[in-house]
CSV table of C-alpha atoms and ligand atoms in Angstrom, one decimal:
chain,number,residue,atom,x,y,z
D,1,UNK,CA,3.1,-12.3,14.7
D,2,UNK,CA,5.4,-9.9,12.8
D,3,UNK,CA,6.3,-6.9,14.3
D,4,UNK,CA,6.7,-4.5,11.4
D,5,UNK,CA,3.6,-2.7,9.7
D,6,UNK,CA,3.4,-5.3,6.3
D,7,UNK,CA,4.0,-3.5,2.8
D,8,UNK,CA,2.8,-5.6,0.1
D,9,UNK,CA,4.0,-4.6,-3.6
D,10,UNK,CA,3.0,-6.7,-6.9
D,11,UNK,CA,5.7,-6.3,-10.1
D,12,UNK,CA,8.0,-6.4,-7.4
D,13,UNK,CA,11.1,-8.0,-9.2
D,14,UNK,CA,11.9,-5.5,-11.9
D,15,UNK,CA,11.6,-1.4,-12.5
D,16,UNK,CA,9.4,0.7,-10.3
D,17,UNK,CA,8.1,-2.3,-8.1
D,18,UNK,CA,11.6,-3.2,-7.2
D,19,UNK,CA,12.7,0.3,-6.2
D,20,UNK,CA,9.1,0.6,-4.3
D,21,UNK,CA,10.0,-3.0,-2.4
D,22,UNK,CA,13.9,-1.3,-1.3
D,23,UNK,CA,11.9,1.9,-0.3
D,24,UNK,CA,9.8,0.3,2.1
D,25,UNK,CA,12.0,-2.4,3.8
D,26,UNK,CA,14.4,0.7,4.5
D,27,UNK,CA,11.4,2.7,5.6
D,28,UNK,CA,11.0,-0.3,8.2
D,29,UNK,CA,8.0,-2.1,6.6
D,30,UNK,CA,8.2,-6.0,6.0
D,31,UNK,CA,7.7,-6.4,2.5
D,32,UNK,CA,5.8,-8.9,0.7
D,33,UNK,CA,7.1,-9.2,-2.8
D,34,UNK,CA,4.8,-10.5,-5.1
D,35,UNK,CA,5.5,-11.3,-9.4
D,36,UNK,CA,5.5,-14.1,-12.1
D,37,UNK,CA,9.8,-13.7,-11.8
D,38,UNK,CA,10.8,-16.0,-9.5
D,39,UNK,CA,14.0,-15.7,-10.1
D,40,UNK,CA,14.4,-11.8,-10.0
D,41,UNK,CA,12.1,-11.6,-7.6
D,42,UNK,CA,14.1,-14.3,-4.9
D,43,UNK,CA,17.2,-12.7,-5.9
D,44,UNK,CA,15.9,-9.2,-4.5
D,45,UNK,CA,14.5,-10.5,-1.7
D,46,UNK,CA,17.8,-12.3,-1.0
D,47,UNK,CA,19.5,-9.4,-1.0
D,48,UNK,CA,17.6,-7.5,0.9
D,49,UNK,CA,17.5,-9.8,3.5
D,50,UNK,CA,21.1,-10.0,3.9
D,51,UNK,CA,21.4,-6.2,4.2
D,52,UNK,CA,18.9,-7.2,7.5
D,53,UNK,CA,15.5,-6.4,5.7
D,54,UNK,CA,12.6,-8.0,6.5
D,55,UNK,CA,11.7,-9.2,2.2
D,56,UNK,CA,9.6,-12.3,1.4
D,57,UNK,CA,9.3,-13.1,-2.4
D,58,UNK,CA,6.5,-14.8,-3.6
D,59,UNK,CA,5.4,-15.8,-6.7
D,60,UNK,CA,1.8,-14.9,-8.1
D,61,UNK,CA,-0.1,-13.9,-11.1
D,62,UNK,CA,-1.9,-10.9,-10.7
D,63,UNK,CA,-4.8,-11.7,-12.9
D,64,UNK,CA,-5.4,-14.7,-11.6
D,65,UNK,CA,-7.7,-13.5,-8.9
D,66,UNK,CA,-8.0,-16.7,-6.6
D,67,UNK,CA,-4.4,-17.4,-6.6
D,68,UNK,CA,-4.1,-13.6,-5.1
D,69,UNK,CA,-6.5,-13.9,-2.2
D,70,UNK,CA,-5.0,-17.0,-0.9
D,71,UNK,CA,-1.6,-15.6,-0.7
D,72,UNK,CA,-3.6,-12.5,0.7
D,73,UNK,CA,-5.2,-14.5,3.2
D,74,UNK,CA,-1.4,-16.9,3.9
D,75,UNK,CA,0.5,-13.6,4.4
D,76,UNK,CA,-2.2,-12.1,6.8
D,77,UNK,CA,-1.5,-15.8,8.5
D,78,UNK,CA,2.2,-15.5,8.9
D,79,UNK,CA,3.0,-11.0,9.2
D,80,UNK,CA,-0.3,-10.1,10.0
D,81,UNK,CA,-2.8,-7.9,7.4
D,82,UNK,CA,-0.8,-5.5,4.8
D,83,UNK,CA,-0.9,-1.5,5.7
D,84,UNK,CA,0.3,-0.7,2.5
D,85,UNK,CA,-0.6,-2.0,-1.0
D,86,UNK,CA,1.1,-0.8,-4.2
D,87,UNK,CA,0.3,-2.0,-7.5
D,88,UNK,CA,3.0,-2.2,-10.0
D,89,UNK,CA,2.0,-5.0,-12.1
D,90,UNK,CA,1.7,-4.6,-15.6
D,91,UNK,CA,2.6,-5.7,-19.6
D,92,UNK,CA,3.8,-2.9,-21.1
D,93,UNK,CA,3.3,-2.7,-25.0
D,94,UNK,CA,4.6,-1.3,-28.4
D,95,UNK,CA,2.6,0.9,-30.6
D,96,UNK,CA,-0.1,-0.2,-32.8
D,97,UNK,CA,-3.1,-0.5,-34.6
D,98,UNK,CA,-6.7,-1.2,-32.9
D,99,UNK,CA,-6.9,-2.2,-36.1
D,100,UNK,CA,-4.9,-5.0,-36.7
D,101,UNK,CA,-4.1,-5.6,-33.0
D,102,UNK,CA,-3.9,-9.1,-31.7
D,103,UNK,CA,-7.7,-9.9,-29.1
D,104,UNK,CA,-5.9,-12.4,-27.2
D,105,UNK,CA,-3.0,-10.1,-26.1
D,106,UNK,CA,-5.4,-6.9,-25.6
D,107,UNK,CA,-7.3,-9.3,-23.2
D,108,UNK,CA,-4.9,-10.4,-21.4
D,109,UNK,CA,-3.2,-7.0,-21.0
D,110,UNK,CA,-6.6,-5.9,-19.4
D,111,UNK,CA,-6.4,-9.0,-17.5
D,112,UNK,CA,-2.7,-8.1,-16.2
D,113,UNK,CA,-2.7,-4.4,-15.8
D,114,UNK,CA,-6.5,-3.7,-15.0
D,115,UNK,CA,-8.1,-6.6,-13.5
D,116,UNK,CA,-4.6,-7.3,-11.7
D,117,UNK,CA,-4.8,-3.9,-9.9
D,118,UNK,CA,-8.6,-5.1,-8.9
D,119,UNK,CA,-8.2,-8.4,-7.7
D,120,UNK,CA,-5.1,-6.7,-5.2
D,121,UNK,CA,-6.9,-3.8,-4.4
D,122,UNK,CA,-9.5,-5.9,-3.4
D,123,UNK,CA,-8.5,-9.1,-1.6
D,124,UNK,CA,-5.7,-6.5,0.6
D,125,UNK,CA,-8.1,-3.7,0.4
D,126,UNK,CA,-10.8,-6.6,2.5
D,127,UNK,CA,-7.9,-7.2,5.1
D,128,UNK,CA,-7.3,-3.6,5.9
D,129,UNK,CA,-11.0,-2.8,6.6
D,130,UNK,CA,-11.5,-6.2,8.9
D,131,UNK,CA,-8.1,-5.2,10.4
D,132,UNK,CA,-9.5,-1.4,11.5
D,133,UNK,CA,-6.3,0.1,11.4
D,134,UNK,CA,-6.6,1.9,8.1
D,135,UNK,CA,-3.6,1.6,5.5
D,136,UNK,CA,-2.8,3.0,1.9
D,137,UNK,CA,-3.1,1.7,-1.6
D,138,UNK,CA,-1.2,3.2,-4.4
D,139,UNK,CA,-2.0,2.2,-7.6
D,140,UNK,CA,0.7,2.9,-10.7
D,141,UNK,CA,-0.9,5.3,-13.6
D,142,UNK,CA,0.9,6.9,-16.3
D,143,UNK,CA,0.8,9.8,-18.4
D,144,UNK,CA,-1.7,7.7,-20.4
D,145,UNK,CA,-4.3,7.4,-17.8
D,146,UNK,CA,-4.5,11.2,-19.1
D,147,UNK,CA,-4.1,11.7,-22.7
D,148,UNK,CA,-4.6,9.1,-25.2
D,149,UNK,CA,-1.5,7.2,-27.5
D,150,UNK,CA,-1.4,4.4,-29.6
D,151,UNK,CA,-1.3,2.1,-27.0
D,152,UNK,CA,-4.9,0.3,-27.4
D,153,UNK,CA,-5.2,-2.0,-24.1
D,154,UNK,CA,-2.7,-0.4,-21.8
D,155,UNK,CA,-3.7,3.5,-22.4
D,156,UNK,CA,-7.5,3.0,-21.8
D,157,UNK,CA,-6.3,0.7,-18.9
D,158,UNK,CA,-4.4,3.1,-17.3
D,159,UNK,CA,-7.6,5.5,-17.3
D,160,UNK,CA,-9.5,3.3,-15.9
D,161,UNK,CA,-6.9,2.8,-13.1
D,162,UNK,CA,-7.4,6.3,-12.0
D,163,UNK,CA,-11.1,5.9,-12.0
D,164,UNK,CA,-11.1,2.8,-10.0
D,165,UNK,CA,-8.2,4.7,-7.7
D,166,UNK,CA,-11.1,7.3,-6.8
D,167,UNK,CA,-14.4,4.9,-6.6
D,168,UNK,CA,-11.9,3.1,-3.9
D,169,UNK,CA,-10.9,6.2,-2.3
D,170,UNK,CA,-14.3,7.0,-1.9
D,171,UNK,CA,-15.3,3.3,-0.7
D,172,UNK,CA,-12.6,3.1,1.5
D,173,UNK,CA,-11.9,6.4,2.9
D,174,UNK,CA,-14.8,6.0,6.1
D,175,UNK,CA,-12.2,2.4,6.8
D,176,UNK,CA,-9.0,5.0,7.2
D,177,UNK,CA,-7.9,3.8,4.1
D,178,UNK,CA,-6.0,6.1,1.6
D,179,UNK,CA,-6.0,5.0,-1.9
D,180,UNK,CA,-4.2,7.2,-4.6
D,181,UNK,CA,-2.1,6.6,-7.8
D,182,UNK,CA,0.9,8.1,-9.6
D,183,UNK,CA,1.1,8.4,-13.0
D,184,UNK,CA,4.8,8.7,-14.4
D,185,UNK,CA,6.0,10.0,-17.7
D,186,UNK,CA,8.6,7.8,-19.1
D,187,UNK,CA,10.9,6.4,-16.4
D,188,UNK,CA,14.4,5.8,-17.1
D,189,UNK,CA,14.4,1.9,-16.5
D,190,UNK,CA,17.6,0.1,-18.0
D,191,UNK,CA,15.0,-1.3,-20.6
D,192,UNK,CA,14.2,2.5,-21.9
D,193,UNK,CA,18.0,3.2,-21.3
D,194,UNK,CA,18.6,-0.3,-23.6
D,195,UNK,CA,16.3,0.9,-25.9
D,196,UNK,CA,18.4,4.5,-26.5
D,197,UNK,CA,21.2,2.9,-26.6
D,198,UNK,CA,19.9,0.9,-29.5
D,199,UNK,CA,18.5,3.5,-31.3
D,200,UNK,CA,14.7,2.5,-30.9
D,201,UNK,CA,13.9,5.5,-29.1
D,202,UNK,CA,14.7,8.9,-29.8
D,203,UNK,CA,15.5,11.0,-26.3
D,204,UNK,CA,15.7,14.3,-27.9
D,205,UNK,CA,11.5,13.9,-28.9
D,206,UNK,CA,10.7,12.4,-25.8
D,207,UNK,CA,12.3,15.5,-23.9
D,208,UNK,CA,10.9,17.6,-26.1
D,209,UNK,CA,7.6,17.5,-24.2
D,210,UNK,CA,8.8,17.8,-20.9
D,211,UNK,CA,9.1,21.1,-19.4
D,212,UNK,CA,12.9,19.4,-17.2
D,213,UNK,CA,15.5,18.1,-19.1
D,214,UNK,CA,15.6,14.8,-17.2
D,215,UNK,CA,13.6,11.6,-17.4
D,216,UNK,CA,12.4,10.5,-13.8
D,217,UNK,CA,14.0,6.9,-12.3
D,218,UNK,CA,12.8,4.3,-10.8
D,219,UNK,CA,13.7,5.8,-7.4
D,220,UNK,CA,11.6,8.8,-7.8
D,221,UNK,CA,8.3,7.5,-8.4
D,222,UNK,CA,9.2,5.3,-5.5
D,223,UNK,CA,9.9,8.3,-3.2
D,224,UNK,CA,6.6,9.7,-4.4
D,225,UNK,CA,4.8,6.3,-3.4
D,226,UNK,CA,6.4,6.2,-0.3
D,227,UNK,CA,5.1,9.7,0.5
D,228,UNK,CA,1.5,8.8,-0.4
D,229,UNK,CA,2.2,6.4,2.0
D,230,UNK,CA,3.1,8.5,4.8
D,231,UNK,CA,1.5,10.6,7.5
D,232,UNK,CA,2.7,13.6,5.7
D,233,UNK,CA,-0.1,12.7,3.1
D,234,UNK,CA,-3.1,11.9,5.8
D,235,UNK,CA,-5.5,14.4,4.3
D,236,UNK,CA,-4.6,13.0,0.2
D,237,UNK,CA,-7.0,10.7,-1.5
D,238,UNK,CA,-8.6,9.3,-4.7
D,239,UNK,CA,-5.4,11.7,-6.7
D,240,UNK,CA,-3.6,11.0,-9.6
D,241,UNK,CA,-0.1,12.6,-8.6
D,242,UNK,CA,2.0,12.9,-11.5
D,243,UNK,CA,5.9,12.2,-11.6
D,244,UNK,CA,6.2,13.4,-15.0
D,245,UNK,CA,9.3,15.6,-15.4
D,246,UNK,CA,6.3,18.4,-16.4
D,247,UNK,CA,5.1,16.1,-19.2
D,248,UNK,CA,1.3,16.9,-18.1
D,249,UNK,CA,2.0,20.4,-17.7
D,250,UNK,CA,4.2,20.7,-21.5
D,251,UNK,CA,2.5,17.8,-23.3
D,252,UNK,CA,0.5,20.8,-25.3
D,253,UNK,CA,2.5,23.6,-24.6
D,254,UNK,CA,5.4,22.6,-26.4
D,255,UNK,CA,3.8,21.6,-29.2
D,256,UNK,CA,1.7,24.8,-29.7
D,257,UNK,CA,1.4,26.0,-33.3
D,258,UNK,CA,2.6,29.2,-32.8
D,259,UNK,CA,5.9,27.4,-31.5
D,260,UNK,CA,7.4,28.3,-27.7
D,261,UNK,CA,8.4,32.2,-26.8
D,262,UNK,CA,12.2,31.3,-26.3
D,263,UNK,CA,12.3,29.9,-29.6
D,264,UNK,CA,10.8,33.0,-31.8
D,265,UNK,CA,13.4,35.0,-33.4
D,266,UNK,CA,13.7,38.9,-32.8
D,267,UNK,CA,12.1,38.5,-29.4
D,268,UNK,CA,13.6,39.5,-26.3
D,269,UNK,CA,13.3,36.9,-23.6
D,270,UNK,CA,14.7,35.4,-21.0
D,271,UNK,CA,16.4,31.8,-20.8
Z,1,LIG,N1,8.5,2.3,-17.2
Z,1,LIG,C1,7.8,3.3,-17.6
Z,1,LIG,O1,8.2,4.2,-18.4
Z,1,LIG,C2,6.4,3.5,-17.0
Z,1,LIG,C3,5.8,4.8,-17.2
Z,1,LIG,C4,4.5,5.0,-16.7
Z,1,LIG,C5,3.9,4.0,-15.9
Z,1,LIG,N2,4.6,2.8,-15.7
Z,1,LIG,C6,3.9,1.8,-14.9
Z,1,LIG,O2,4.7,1.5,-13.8
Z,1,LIG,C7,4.5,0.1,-13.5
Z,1,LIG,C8,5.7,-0.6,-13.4
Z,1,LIG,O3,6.4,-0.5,-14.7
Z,1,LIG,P1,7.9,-0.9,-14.8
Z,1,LIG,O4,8.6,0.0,-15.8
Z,1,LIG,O5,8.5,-1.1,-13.5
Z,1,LIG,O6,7.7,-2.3,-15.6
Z,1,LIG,P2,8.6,-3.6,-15.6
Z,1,LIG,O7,8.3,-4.4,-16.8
Z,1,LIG,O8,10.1,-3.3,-15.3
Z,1,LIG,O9,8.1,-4.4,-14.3
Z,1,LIG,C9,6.8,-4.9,-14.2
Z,1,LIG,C10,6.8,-6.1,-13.4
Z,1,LIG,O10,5.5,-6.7,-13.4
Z,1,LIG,C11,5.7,-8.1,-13.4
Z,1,LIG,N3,4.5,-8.7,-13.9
Z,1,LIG,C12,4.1,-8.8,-15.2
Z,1,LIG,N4,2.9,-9.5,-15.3
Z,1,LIG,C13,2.6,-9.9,-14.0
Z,1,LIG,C14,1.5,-10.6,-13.5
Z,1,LIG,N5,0.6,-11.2,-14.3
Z,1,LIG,N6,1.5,-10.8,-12.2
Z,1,LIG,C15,2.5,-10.3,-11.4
Z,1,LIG,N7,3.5,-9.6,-11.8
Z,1,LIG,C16,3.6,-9.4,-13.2
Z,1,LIG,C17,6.9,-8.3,-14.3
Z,1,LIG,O11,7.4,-9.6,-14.1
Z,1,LIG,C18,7.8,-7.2,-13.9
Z,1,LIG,O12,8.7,-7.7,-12.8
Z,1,LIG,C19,3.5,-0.4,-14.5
Z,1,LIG,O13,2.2,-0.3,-14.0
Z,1,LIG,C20,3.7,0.5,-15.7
Z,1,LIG,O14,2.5,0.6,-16.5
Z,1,LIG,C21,5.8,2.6,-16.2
């Protein structure tokens, strides 16, 4: 039987999942990698392994809720039940209309991003109460499990994530279990960095809501996982902890009619 407590992470092989999967192996947690990129996904683990991590990559479809309890149940089998669950599965969409939005692709965002975090939260959540030895979930929210934008599946998704995050809190919190979520403003990912670079997004009014002048990384909503994780946070349950470079706190702020005080003329103020 493995030795090391078992940290199992879905979306493993790309963005925040990844950096969540190098946290833990160097926090000394076997990881279980789990995501539909094989080929990412081995190459990480490969890695890993050879800087003497304990990394297994496995492929499964998060909405596809049969194929994640048996590889729930195998990985019980071979490094015993998982002590910590993060959810970092998702589809991540473009703008549009409810309108004129495609059903099929709404439904299976839901199925991806919503149902995913279910069917995980549930066939680990199963193994960490028959295990009695409590354990942490984190799910992955977003600034739009707060405020709405025009993001019709994955916006209402993500609100329903940090519902489901505190019904499970509250379900699980008498097992020992901790389940929370963070909910990150825009993280600079090489695909937002890409999409700068090509002009499709504008930093300037991104940053223009945030109360810091920097986007967050991948590493930092890691380090914030990690610490939901840890005994530090013992007493934290059913939150939504944001990693938002102040986004929750500016969102309305900054956009105030009456404009910002450092930005009225003839006013004395400070910088
Ligand atoms: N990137 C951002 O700006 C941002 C902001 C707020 C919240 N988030 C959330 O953070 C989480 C991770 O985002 P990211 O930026 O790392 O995205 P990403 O696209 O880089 O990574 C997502 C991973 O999930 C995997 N995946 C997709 N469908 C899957 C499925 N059916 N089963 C298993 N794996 C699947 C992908 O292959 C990919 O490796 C998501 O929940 C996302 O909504 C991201």
């Amino acid at each position: 039987m493995n030795q090391l407590p078992l940290a199992v992470v879905t979306g493993a092989a790309r963005g925040i999942g990844e950096a969540t999967v190098r946290q833990f192996a160097a926090n000394g947690y076997a990881v279980a990698a789990l995501d539909v990129n094989r080929e990412r996904g081995e190459a990480l683990a490969e890695q890993l392994r050879a800087e003497g991590r304990q990394v297994q990559f496995h492929v499964c479809d998060v909405a596809d809720a049969q194929a994640v309890d048996t590889l729930a149940a195998s990985l019980q089998q071979s490094l015993g039940p998982a002590r910590v669950l993060v959810t970092s599965a998702a589809l991540i969409p473009n703008t549009e209309s409810i309108m004129d939005m495609d059903l099929q692709a709404h439904d299976r965002m839901w199925r991806v991003n919503y149902h995913g975090t279910v069917h995980a939260c549930r066939s680990f959540g199963r193994q960490m109460v028959a295990a009695g030895q409590g354990g942490s979930i984190v799910t992955i929210g977003s600034i739009n499990s707060v405020l709405p934008m025009p993001l019709p599946a994955y916006n209402p998704g993500k609100a329903a994530i940090a519902r489901l995050t505190q019904l499970l809190a509250s379900e699980l919190g008498r097992h020992r279990i901790r389940v929370n979520s963070v909910g990150p403003t825009y993280v600079m990912t090489p695909e937002l960095q890409a999409r700068l670079d090509s002009g499709v997004r504008d930093l300037g009014k991104m940053m223009h809501v945030h109360a810091l002048e920097f986007l967050p990384t991948p590493v930092d909503i890691a380090e914030a996982i990690a610490f939901l994780c840890s005994p530090q946070a013992r007493a934290i349950t059913g939150i939504l902890l944001p990693v938002d470079s102040g986004w929750t706190a500016s969102a309305t702020y900054m956009t105030y009619a009456g404009g910002v005080p450092w930005e009225q003329d003839g006013k004395s103020h400070q910088n």
